[in-house]
């Protein structure tokens, strides 16, 4: 039984990674799971300088999901390089670094700083709904998706994954723009913009008013988008959005994802990533699937 | 560092203390063995529509019998569900989480406000020295007798129905209480007043903070508070309440 | 205590109606609830000629929600006029007729047939994701939203509600287009396009592959959109998407909805509509709110 | 027309009959009083992440004791949850729903396939005349003895481990069974074969169909089947299985 997958020349021991921002840089979860069992660890969005993020409350529970408006708090790329890369390199797993910026220039600065670092892929987050500038604004317009992709590609030494926003009319348009811009892969979906009101206080639950909706509630939307994108571009896809179990992950793989990322599920069960890895193996064993590639995009 | 795995435990007892306040004893030898006063646990709901864990402070630890006690107020879906559980039922727990109080001071002053009172109980048990305990209520009194064996108890109520009329600070003034270390847990306005009071008097204080959480273990950055110094982990002026707290020295944080 | 609301000169005894397609024409649910207790009944989408709808399976459960791909099966406007209007008129409630078509001409035909009928408002469904032509295609482009609105307005004798799709980058753009076209109100949201895969059969769960996601899972998205639209146009809003309880309904009202519609909740609890009506009354009593208008858009 | 409100009832018994088959008796005097053979109930899950009701056919009705019996196969989340319930637990039910069988025929033939067998039991009880009963299984046999008191029972198994090797049609041929009214419930391929067989032999047949449902009461149009005639309610060639069925005459529907 072989669970190996390959994206842009990088080999992953299995198709399971973490969704950026839900796993830190793996430090906290390394107490719960052996990071070496994961195909890759995808780290929290990192910017050129430290970002303080949004005021609290930053998170709220919703029916079958949650809202977050962290606002991309992060220690900045220098601390990341110094502290987090060496930490992750102790494990036998690939490193995908999620990159954020408020301007095209800032994205490029981070990519440049990372160019000579020992990381495997870069994921460019053009889809965060929780920051005023940058983020999602880049991801909701095909021309700017193509522009930022090609700019980043020019500097990057690692393969580039463009992370797409679901808050668009037609996600395949954005996927095609990423492909034209020279992306090596796409990942989807980031969170859907949502809101919650406390009817007793008659106030927004989040200080930021709106936040990004994640968790199992959004899975059907994410799965549809992965399927649509798989049928419109040639690039490999990292699928995510509401995956709790191996069954969920297999839906994404069958819809066309080469890899899957586990996000909100980590908060509910710190061992979610490993349980998905093991569940996929169980499914393959039970159904006598020799190679995971037999499952990728098998539902048409 | 103790690994705080998610685990299922049996409820020993779950009784009502006051109108919306419940006290639950759990058969949890793992948490009992490893927990410190001021730490908390994450409780999980059975209903799949509510996915995030509920952080609840540890109120008492019985290391011998391998039990912990939680006291909680019913405020929403989760705590309502907990209140319907009975002895013998099971519940899923993760913990102990957070840092807990540092035990120090010769004549410590413990201050609890509302649902911030329960975590003071285990602390009162563990602290040495001559303890003074100030408990602030809106109106109805709960748990105050349980504190009496550990120190001198002063009460404040907002409606004046018992003790000092007003808040915990009023009670402290009322009784001219002196201390070399304040320990406090309660609503943010109370903690803010204590922070100011401690600063003014040049006293040290440990404050237990609260914020909405998702992961409970320091990964999501949902639960931060403003820190006075740039925090070593986050590299900004933010600390994570779940991981770096919930207990902070008063001069570490901005409230 | 006054729960009266007014939309386009029509008075409703309370702000609660049904979401089109989840309540038929009220006949089945009239066994469970007194329709006269509702502000209005919004009927299933009706077209100029009978539509057979999509093949089965047409519905699938998802985490905290469901997918449907009914495909707007309906008996056609003639049967509707003959059978359903007289039935509903027996009750002391307003009638909102949901109108569908495959072409602009078909929409106009239905609106024309209904012009002299005894119904109170028309809701133009330009947002159904489950039909190949018409439906959502009209609702994802601002120019065609404006076009269809103004065409329909030209013929209609009843006030016109435009029902918006959430499957767009910027729903306020569509709301503004409806306003420019002369709409009297907007309703939102229709379903979000989603998908589910049966990993054991390795096949789509719905015969139509994709379906519309509804139910509490989507509530945060719906609420955010209602809030956005309330802050970008002057028209009254009928808010919907995942309302199960009076608390949910109040969130929509506080975010800016003048009325709310109960959809998927009917399937879970046939008395959901009435329980929402009663729950809103309880809230107003408890919080000493004299008039529901004090709650509309009170959270800013 | 009986109003089928949602209501909570107590489970009298819930036992395992076969590897994944369970039998549940409910204290439900309302449904017991109003139900007909061939009708179904909607069962609700406690877990808020699964919102749609599960349709389950009524297997037996005890009007005297005010009880109904359901027999179900564990195939997913909902039926798995039901299988863990114990006598004394509660469950939420809505019903009776659908139309049920028309009791007719002098020498009726009842055919059940797999999990389509249980609804035949109450029908067998209620039907007059000389009954023949054909039960089709994949391999393992359940409930067949319960039918013996009501008529002559014939069995088919796909693996030939008991009765006729093959399907129910094979068993009918095998035993040359004649009838003036077929009643059948089971997988669609079986029903399709029976429909063809009935047409060929000029027999009447009542078939109980199955489809994914949302409302269960005829409002959502989720559960339609193709009807041969334009249906009076829908004005297209569709009938609603939950409301117009689940039982149809074989010549009313296309399978
Ligand atoms: C470190 C810490 C220790 C705590 N200790 C106690 C305790 O000992 N006793 C006690 O009664 N309460 C305590 N709380 C508050 C308790 O966590 C909330 O009252 C509880 O989570 C509410 O859950 P619910 O489902 O009933 O409410 P809901 O409002 O339905 O909860 C919805 C969501 O909001 C979160 N939430 C709601 N209120 C709060 C709050 N005040 N703080 C943090 N999250 C909240 C919930 O966890 C959940 O994710 C503590 C909070 C923290 C952060
Ligand atoms: C009129 C009618 C009578 C039925 N009678 C019985 C019976 O007596 N005994 C029995 O074991 N089963 C019966 N079924 C099938 C039963 O409804 C499903 O097996 C059950 O709903 C599966 O639920 P689950 O949560 O275990 O499966 P899941 O696959 O987790 O269910 C997910 C969703 O799909 C629906 N679903 C899944 N399988 C079916 C199916 N075969 N038919 C309809 N909906 C389905 C569920 O209701 C739910 O909404 C009947 C179905 C119908 C329509
Ligand atoms: C608390 C939190 C923080 C997140 N931070 C980031 C981030 O820094 N960069 C990013 O690209 N996505 C971020 N996301 C989005 C996730 O990576 C993921 O795309 C989304 O949550 C959907 O997956 P899920 O439903 O499995 O969580 C964050 C999500 C959450 C819940
Ligand atoms: C089974 C089903 C059928 C629907 N049919 C229609 C329809 O005919 N016309 C329409 O405008 N919306 C239709 N909708 C969308 C609903 O009116 C509503 O916009 C959506 O379901 C969100 O609300 P909810 O989450 O409360 O169900 C349908 C929804 C469902 C679930
Ligand atoms: S709750 Fe996630 S960092 Fe504190
Ligand atoms: S399930 Fe809704 S019409 Fe049959």
PDB file of N, CA, C and O in Angstrom, chain D residues 149-196:
ATOM      1  N   UNK D 149     -46.633 -18.306  11.449  1.00  0.00           N
ATOM      2  CA  UNK D 149     -48.001 -18.390  11.965  1.00  0.00           C
ATOM      3  C   UNK D 149     -49.029 -17.752  11.033  1.00  0.00           C
ATOM      4  O   UNK D 149     -50.218 -17.974  11.175  1.00  0.00           O
ATOM      5  N   UNK D 150     -48.569 -16.947  10.069  1.00  0.00           N
ATOM      6  CA  UNK D 150     -49.530 -16.218   9.224  1.00  0.00           C
ATOM      7  C   UNK D 150     -49.701 -16.813   7.827  1.00  0.00           C
ATOM      8  O   UNK D 150     -50.588 -16.401   7.083  1.00  0.00           O
ATOM      9  N   UNK D 151     -48.851 -17.730   7.441  1.00  0.00           N
ATOM     10  CA  UNK D 151     -48.988 -18.272   6.098  1.00  0.00           C
ATOM     11  C   UNK D 151     -47.821 -19.203   5.780  1.00  0.00           C
ATOM     12  O   UNK D 151     -46.941 -19.430   6.613  1.00  0.00           O
ATOM     13  N   UNK D 152     -47.820 -19.676   4.570  1.00  0.00           N
ATOM     14  CA  UNK D 152     -46.755 -20.578   4.147  1.00  0.00           C
ATOM     15  C   UNK D 152     -45.550 -19.724   3.752  1.00  0.00           C
ATOM     16  O   UNK D 152     -45.672 -18.798   2.928  1.00  0.00           O
ATOM     17  N   UNK D 153     -44.426 -20.034   4.336  1.00  0.00           N
ATOM     18  CA  UNK D 153     -43.229 -19.224   4.106  1.00  0.00           C
ATOM     19  C   UNK D 153     -42.256 -19.923   3.151  1.00  0.00           C
ATOM     20  O   UNK D 153     -41.944 -21.104   3.339  1.00  0.00           O
ATOM     21  N   UNK D 154     -41.819 -19.207   2.136  1.00  0.00           N
ATOM     22  CA  UNK D 154     -40.795 -19.703   1.212  1.00  0.00           C
ATOM     23  C   UNK D 154     -39.589 -18.786   1.318  1.00  0.00           C
ATOM     24  O   UNK D 154     -39.737 -17.570   1.445  1.00  0.00           O
ATOM     25  N   UNK D 155     -38.430 -19.377   1.224  1.00  0.00           N
ATOM     26  CA  UNK D 155     -37.213 -18.575   1.397  1.00  0.00           C
ATOM     27  C   UNK D 155     -36.318 -18.685   0.171  1.00  0.00           C
ATOM     28  O   UNK D 155     -36.240 -19.747  -0.460  1.00  0.00           O
ATOM     29  N   UNK D 156     -35.678 -17.559  -0.167  1.00  0.00           N
ATOM     30  CA  UNK D 156     -34.594 -17.633  -1.150  1.00  0.00           C
ATOM     31  C   UNK D 156     -33.356 -16.999  -0.536  1.00  0.00           C
ATOM     32  O   UNK D 156     -33.463 -16.065   0.259  1.00  0.00           O
ATOM     33  N   UNK D 157     -32.211 -17.560  -0.859  1.00  0.00           N
ATOM     34  CA  UNK D 157     -30.948 -16.934  -0.435  1.00  0.00           C
ATOM     35  C   UNK D 157     -30.030 -16.855  -1.634  1.00  0.00           C
ATOM     36  O   UNK D 157     -30.008 -17.768  -2.471  1.00  0.00           O
ATOM     37  N   UNK D 158     -29.296 -15.772  -1.716  1.00  0.00           N
ATOM     38  CA  UNK D 158     -28.417 -15.594  -2.875  1.00  0.00           C
ATOM     39  C   UNK D 158     -27.323 -16.645  -2.910  1.00  0.00           C
ATOM     40  O   UNK D 158     -26.912 -17.081  -3.976  1.00  0.00           O
ATOM     41  N   UNK D 159     -26.865 -17.040  -1.717  1.00  0.00           N
ATOM     42  CA  UNK D 159     -25.767 -18.012  -1.684  1.00  0.00           C
ATOM     43  C   UNK D 159     -26.293 -19.448  -1.594  1.00  0.00           C
ATOM     44  O   UNK D 159     -25.513 -20.395  -1.516  1.00  0.00           O
ATOM     45  N   UNK D 160     -27.606 -19.609  -1.592  1.00  0.00           N
ATOM     46  CA  UNK D 160     -28.182 -20.955  -1.562  1.00  0.00           C
ATOM     47  C   UNK D 160     -28.088 -21.651  -0.219  1.00  0.00           C
ATOM     48  O   UNK D 160     -28.392 -22.836  -0.100  1.00  0.00           O
ATOM     49  N   UNK D 161     -27.711 -20.911   0.813  1.00  0.00           N
ATOM     50  CA  UNK D 161     -27.525 -21.539   2.123  1.00  0.00           C
ATOM     51  C   UNK D 161     -28.852 -21.984   2.737  1.00  0.00           C
ATOM     52  O   UNK D 161     -28.873 -22.817   3.637  1.00  0.00           O
ATOM     53  N   UNK D 162     -29.975 -21.435   2.269  1.00  0.00           N
ATOM     54  CA  UNK D 162     -31.285 -21.914   2.715  1.00  0.00           C
ATOM     55  C   UNK D 162     -32.288 -21.652   1.605  1.00  0.00           C
ATOM     56  O   UNK D 162     -32.131 -20.727   0.804  1.00  0.00           O
ATOM     57  N   UNK D 163     -33.312 -22.488   1.494  1.00  0.00           N
ATOM     58  CA  UNK D 163     -34.384 -22.319   0.504  1.00  0.00           C
ATOM     59  C   UNK D 163     -33.850 -22.336  -0.914  1.00  0.00           C
ATOM     60  O   UNK D 163     -32.809 -22.940  -1.215  1.00  0.00           O
ATOM     61  N   UNK D 164     -34.598 -21.651  -1.772  1.00  0.00           N
ATOM     62  CA  UNK D 164     -34.196 -21.575  -3.180  1.00  0.00           C
ATOM     63  C   UNK D 164     -32.927 -20.745  -3.317  1.00  0.00           C
ATOM     64  O   UNK D 164     -32.819 -19.673  -2.737  1.00  0.00           O
ATOM     65  N   UNK D 165     -31.974 -21.247  -4.102  1.00  0.00           N
ATOM     66  CA  UNK D 165     -30.788 -20.424  -4.388  1.00  0.00           C
ATOM     67  C   UNK D 165     -31.183 -19.400  -5.441  1.00  0.00           C
ATOM     68  O   UNK D 165     -31.679 -19.768  -6.517  1.00  0.00           O
ATOM     69  N   UNK D 166     -30.977 -18.136  -5.133  1.00  0.00           N
ATOM     70  CA  UNK D 166     -31.338 -17.094  -6.089  1.00  0.00           C
ATOM     71  C   UNK D 166     -32.140 -16.014  -5.411  1.00  0.00           C
ATOM     72  O   UNK D 166     -31.951 -15.763  -4.222  1.00  0.00           O
ATOM     73  N   UNK D 167     -33.051 -15.394  -6.175  1.00  0.00           N
ATOM     74  CA  UNK D 167     -33.824 -14.312  -5.591  1.00  0.00           C
ATOM     75  C   UNK D 167     -35.287 -14.722  -5.402  1.00  0.00           C
ATOM     76  O   UNK D 167     -35.663 -15.875  -5.655  1.00  0.00           O
ATOM     77  N   UNK D 168     -36.105 -13.783  -4.980  1.00  0.00           N
ATOM     78  CA  UNK D 168     -37.504 -14.116  -4.661  1.00  0.00           C
ATOM     79  C   UNK D 168     -38.279 -14.611  -5.885  1.00  0.00           C
ATOM     80  O   UNK D 168     -39.152 -15.480  -5.769  1.00  0.00           O
ATOM     81  N   UNK D 169     -37.961 -14.089  -7.065  1.00  0.00           N
ATOM     82  CA  UNK D 169     -38.650 -14.543  -8.283  1.00  0.00           C
ATOM     83  C   UNK D 169     -38.326 -16.014  -8.538  1.00  0.00           C
ATOM     84  O   UNK D 169     -39.195 -16.823  -8.892  1.00  0.00           O
ATOM     85  N   UNK D 170     -37.074 -16.353  -8.298  1.00  0.00           N
ATOM     86  CA  UNK D 170     -36.685 -17.765  -8.437  1.00  0.00           C
ATOM     87  C   UNK D 170     -37.509 -18.641  -7.511  1.00  0.00           C
ATOM     88  O   UNK D 170     -37.973 -19.714  -7.890  1.00  0.00           O
ATOM     89  N   UNK D 171     -37.713 -18.132  -6.290  1.00  0.00           N
ATOM     90  CA  UNK D 171     -38.493 -18.920  -5.316  1.00  0.00           C
ATOM     91  C   UNK D 171     -39.941 -19.055  -5.771  1.00  0.00           C
ATOM     92  O   UNK D 171     -40.558 -20.112  -5.615  1.00  0.00           O
ATOM     93  N   UNK D 172     -40.490 -18.000  -6.354  1.00  0.00           N
ATOM     94  CA  UNK D 172     -41.881 -18.054  -6.825  1.00  0.00           C
ATOM     95  C   UNK D 172     -42.031 -19.089  -7.932  1.00  0.00           C
ATOM     96  O   UNK D 172     -42.946 -19.911  -7.927  1.00  0.00           O
ATOM     97  N   UNK D 173     -41.073 -19.071  -8.847  1.00  0.00           N
ATOM     98  CA  UNK D 173     -41.093 -20.073  -9.924  1.00  0.00           C
ATOM     99  C   UNK D 173     -40.917 -21.469  -9.349  1.00  0.00           C
ATOM    100  O   UNK D 173     -41.622 -22.416  -9.699  1.00  0.00           O
ATOM    101  N   UNK D 174     -39.952 -21.567  -8.460  1.00  0.00           N
ATOM    102  CA  UNK D 174     -39.604 -22.840  -7.855  1.00  0.00           C
ATOM    103  C   UNK D 174     -40.835 -23.513  -7.271  1.00  0.00           C
ATOM    104  O   UNK D 174     -41.010 -24.737  -7.403  1.00  0.00           O
ATOM    105  N   UNK D 175     -41.663 -22.723  -6.627  1.00  0.00           N
ATOM    106  CA  UNK D 175     -42.809 -23.285  -5.919  1.00  0.00           C
ATOM    107  C   UNK D 175     -44.106 -23.027  -6.672  1.00  0.00           C
ATOM    108  O   UNK D 175     -45.180 -23.291  -6.158  1.00  0.00           O
ATOM    109  N   UNK D 176     -44.005 -22.474  -7.853  1.00  0.00           N
ATOM    110  CA  UNK D 176     -45.170 -22.236  -8.714  1.00  0.00           C
ATOM    111  C   UNK D 176     -46.298 -21.539  -7.936  1.00  0.00           C
ATOM    112  O   UNK D 176     -47.430 -22.006  -7.884  1.00  0.00           O
ATOM    113  N   UNK D 177     -45.951 -20.410  -7.329  1.00  0.00           N
ATOM    114  CA  UNK D 177     -46.907 -19.716  -6.475  1.00  0.00           C
ATOM    115  C   UNK D 177     -47.854 -18.858  -7.308  1.00  0.00           C
ATOM    116  O   UNK D 177     -47.415 -18.082  -8.152  1.00  0.00           O
ATOM    117  N   UNK D 178     -49.169 -19.005  -7.077  1.00  0.00           N
ATOM    118  CA  UNK D 178     -50.189 -18.197  -7.773  1.00  0.00           C
ATOM    119  C   UNK D 178     -50.843 -17.242  -6.778  1.00  0.00           C
ATOM    120  O   UNK D 178     -50.944 -17.562  -5.601  1.00  0.00           O
ATOM    121  N   UNK D 179     -51.302 -16.129  -7.262  1.00  0.00           N
ATOM    122  CA  UNK D 179     -51.891 -15.140  -6.358  1.00  0.00           C
ATOM    123  C   UNK D 179     -52.793 -14.188  -7.130  1.00  0.00           C
ATOM    124  O   UNK D 179     -52.662 -14.075  -8.353  1.00  0.00           O
ATOM    125  N   UNK D 180     -53.710 -13.514  -6.401  1.00  0.00           N
ATOM    126  CA  UNK D 180     -54.471 -12.441  -7.037  1.00  0.00           C
ATOM    127  C   UNK D 180     -53.996 -11.068  -6.575  1.00  0.00           C
ATOM    128  O   UNK D 180     -54.503 -10.050  -7.023  1.00  0.00           O
ATOM    129  N   UNK D 181     -53.027 -11.039  -5.670  1.00  0.00           N
ATOM    130  CA  UNK D 181     -52.472  -9.742  -5.248  1.00  0.00           C
ATOM    131  C   UNK D 181     -51.091  -9.918  -4.632  1.00  0.00           C
ATOM    132  O   UNK D 181     -50.946 -10.589  -3.602  1.00  0.00           O
ATOM    133  N   UNK D 182     -50.125  -9.306  -5.258  1.00  0.00           N
ATOM    134  CA  UNK D 182     -48.761  -9.328  -4.732  1.00  0.00           C
ATOM    135  C   UNK D 182     -48.547  -8.090  -3.855  1.00  0.00           C
ATOM    136  O   UNK D 182     -48.972  -6.986  -4.226  1.00  0.00           O
ATOM    137  N   UNK D 183     -47.905  -8.281  -2.722  1.00  0.00           N
ATOM    138  CA  UNK D 183     -47.448  -7.173  -1.880  1.00  0.00           C
ATOM    139  C   UNK D 183     -45.933  -7.301  -1.779  1.00  0.00           C
ATOM    140  O   UNK D 183     -45.458  -8.394  -1.414  1.00  0.00           O
ATOM    141  N   UNK D 184     -45.219  -6.235  -2.051  1.00  0.00           N
ATOM    142  CA  UNK D 184     -43.759  -6.398  -2.033  1.00  0.00           C
ATOM    143  C   UNK D 184     -43.033  -5.172  -1.489  1.00  0.00           C
ATOM    144  O   UNK D 184     -43.451  -4.034  -1.684  1.00  0.00           O
ATOM    145  N   UNK D 185     -41.966  -5.465  -0.791  1.00  0.00           N
ATOM    146  CA  UNK D 185     -41.067  -4.420  -0.309  1.00  0.00           C
ATOM    147  C   UNK D 185     -39.656  -4.958  -0.356  1.00  0.00           C
ATOM    148  O   UNK D 185     -39.411  -6.106   0.048  1.00  0.00           O
ATOM    149  N   UNK D 186     -38.737  -4.145  -0.860  1.00  0.00           N
ATOM    150  CA  UNK D 186     -37.353  -4.602  -0.957  1.00  0.00           C
ATOM    151  C   UNK D 186     -36.580  -3.704  -1.890  1.00  0.00           C
ATOM    152  O   UNK D 186     -37.061  -2.640  -2.279  1.00  0.00           O
ATOM    153  N   UNK D 187     -35.364  -4.104  -2.235  1.00  0.00           N
ATOM    154  CA  UNK D 187     -34.525  -3.268  -3.089  1.00  0.00           C
ATOM    155  C   UNK D 187     -35.163  -3.041  -4.471  1.00  0.00           C
ATOM    156  O   UNK D 187     -35.914  -3.882  -4.958  1.00  0.00           O
ATOM    157  N   UNK D 188     -34.845  -1.925  -5.084  1.00  0.00           N
ATOM    158  CA  UNK D 188     -35.464  -1.549  -6.354  1.00  0.00           C
ATOM    159  C   UNK D 188     -35.318  -2.627  -7.444  1.00  0.00           C
ATOM    160  O   UNK D 188     -36.294  -2.908  -8.141  1.00  0.00           O
ATOM    161  N   UNK D 189     -34.158  -3.233  -7.607  1.00  0.00           N
ATOM    162  CA  UNK D 189     -34.065  -4.271  -8.648  1.00  0.00           C
ATOM    163  C   UNK D 189     -35.079  -5.398  -8.419  1.00  0.00           C
ATOM    164  O   UNK D 189     -35.676  -5.914  -9.363  1.00  0.00           O
ATOM    165  N   UNK D 190     -35.298  -5.770  -7.167  1.00  0.00           N
ATOM    166  CA  UNK D 190     -36.294  -6.792  -6.848  1.00  0.00           C
ATOM    167  C   UNK D 190     -37.698  -6.310  -7.222  1.00  0.00           C
ATOM    168  O   UNK D 190     -38.472  -7.023  -7.867  1.00  0.00           O
ATOM    169  N   UNK D 191     -37.999  -5.080  -6.861  1.00  0.00           N
ATOM    170  CA  UNK D 191     -39.331  -4.540  -7.159  1.00  0.00           C
ATOM    171  C   UNK D 191     -39.547  -4.445  -8.665  1.00  0.00           C
ATOM    172  O   UNK D 191     -40.638  -4.701  -9.175  1.00  0.00           O
ATOM    173  N   UNK D 192     -38.480  -4.080  -9.369  1.00  0.00           N
ATOM    174  CA  UNK D 192     -38.578  -3.969 -10.825  1.00  0.00           C
ATOM    175  C   UNK D 192     -38.886  -5.342 -11.427  1.00  0.00           C
ATOM    176  O   UNK D 192     -39.733  -5.460 -12.321  1.00  0.00           O
ATOM    177  N   UNK D 193     -38.229  -6.379 -10.907  1.00  0.00           N
ATOM    178  CA  UNK D 193     -38.458  -7.739 -11.401  1.00  0.00           C
ATOM    179  C   UNK D 193     -39.891  -8.173 -11.100  1.00  0.00           C
ATOM    180  O   UNK D 193     -40.561  -8.792 -11.940  1.00  0.00           O
ATOM    181  N   UNK D 194     -40.371  -7.820  -9.927  1.00  0.00           N
ATOM    182  CA  UNK D 194     -41.745  -8.195  -9.559  1.00  0.00           C
ATOM    183  C   UNK D 194     -42.752  -7.449 -10.430  1.00  0.00           C
ATOM    184  O   UNK D 194     -43.748  -8.010 -10.885  1.00  0.00           O
ATOM    185  N   UNK D 195     -42.451  -6.184 -10.683  1.00  0.00           N
ATOM    186  CA  UNK D 195     -43.331  -5.393 -11.543  1.00  0.00           C
ATOM    187  C   UNK D 195     -43.453  -6.043 -12.922  1.00  0.00           C
ATOM    188  O   UNK D 195     -44.563  -6.193 -13.465  1.00  0.00           O
ATOM    189  N   UNK D 196     -42.318  -6.444 -13.461  1.00  0.00           N
ATOM    190  CA  UNK D 196     -42.311  -7.076 -14.784  1.00  0.00           C
ATOM    191  C   UNK D 196     -43.050  -8.410 -14.744  1.00  0.00           C
ATOM    192  O   UNK D 196     -43.861  -8.728 -15.630  1.00  0.00           O
TER     193      UNK D 196
END
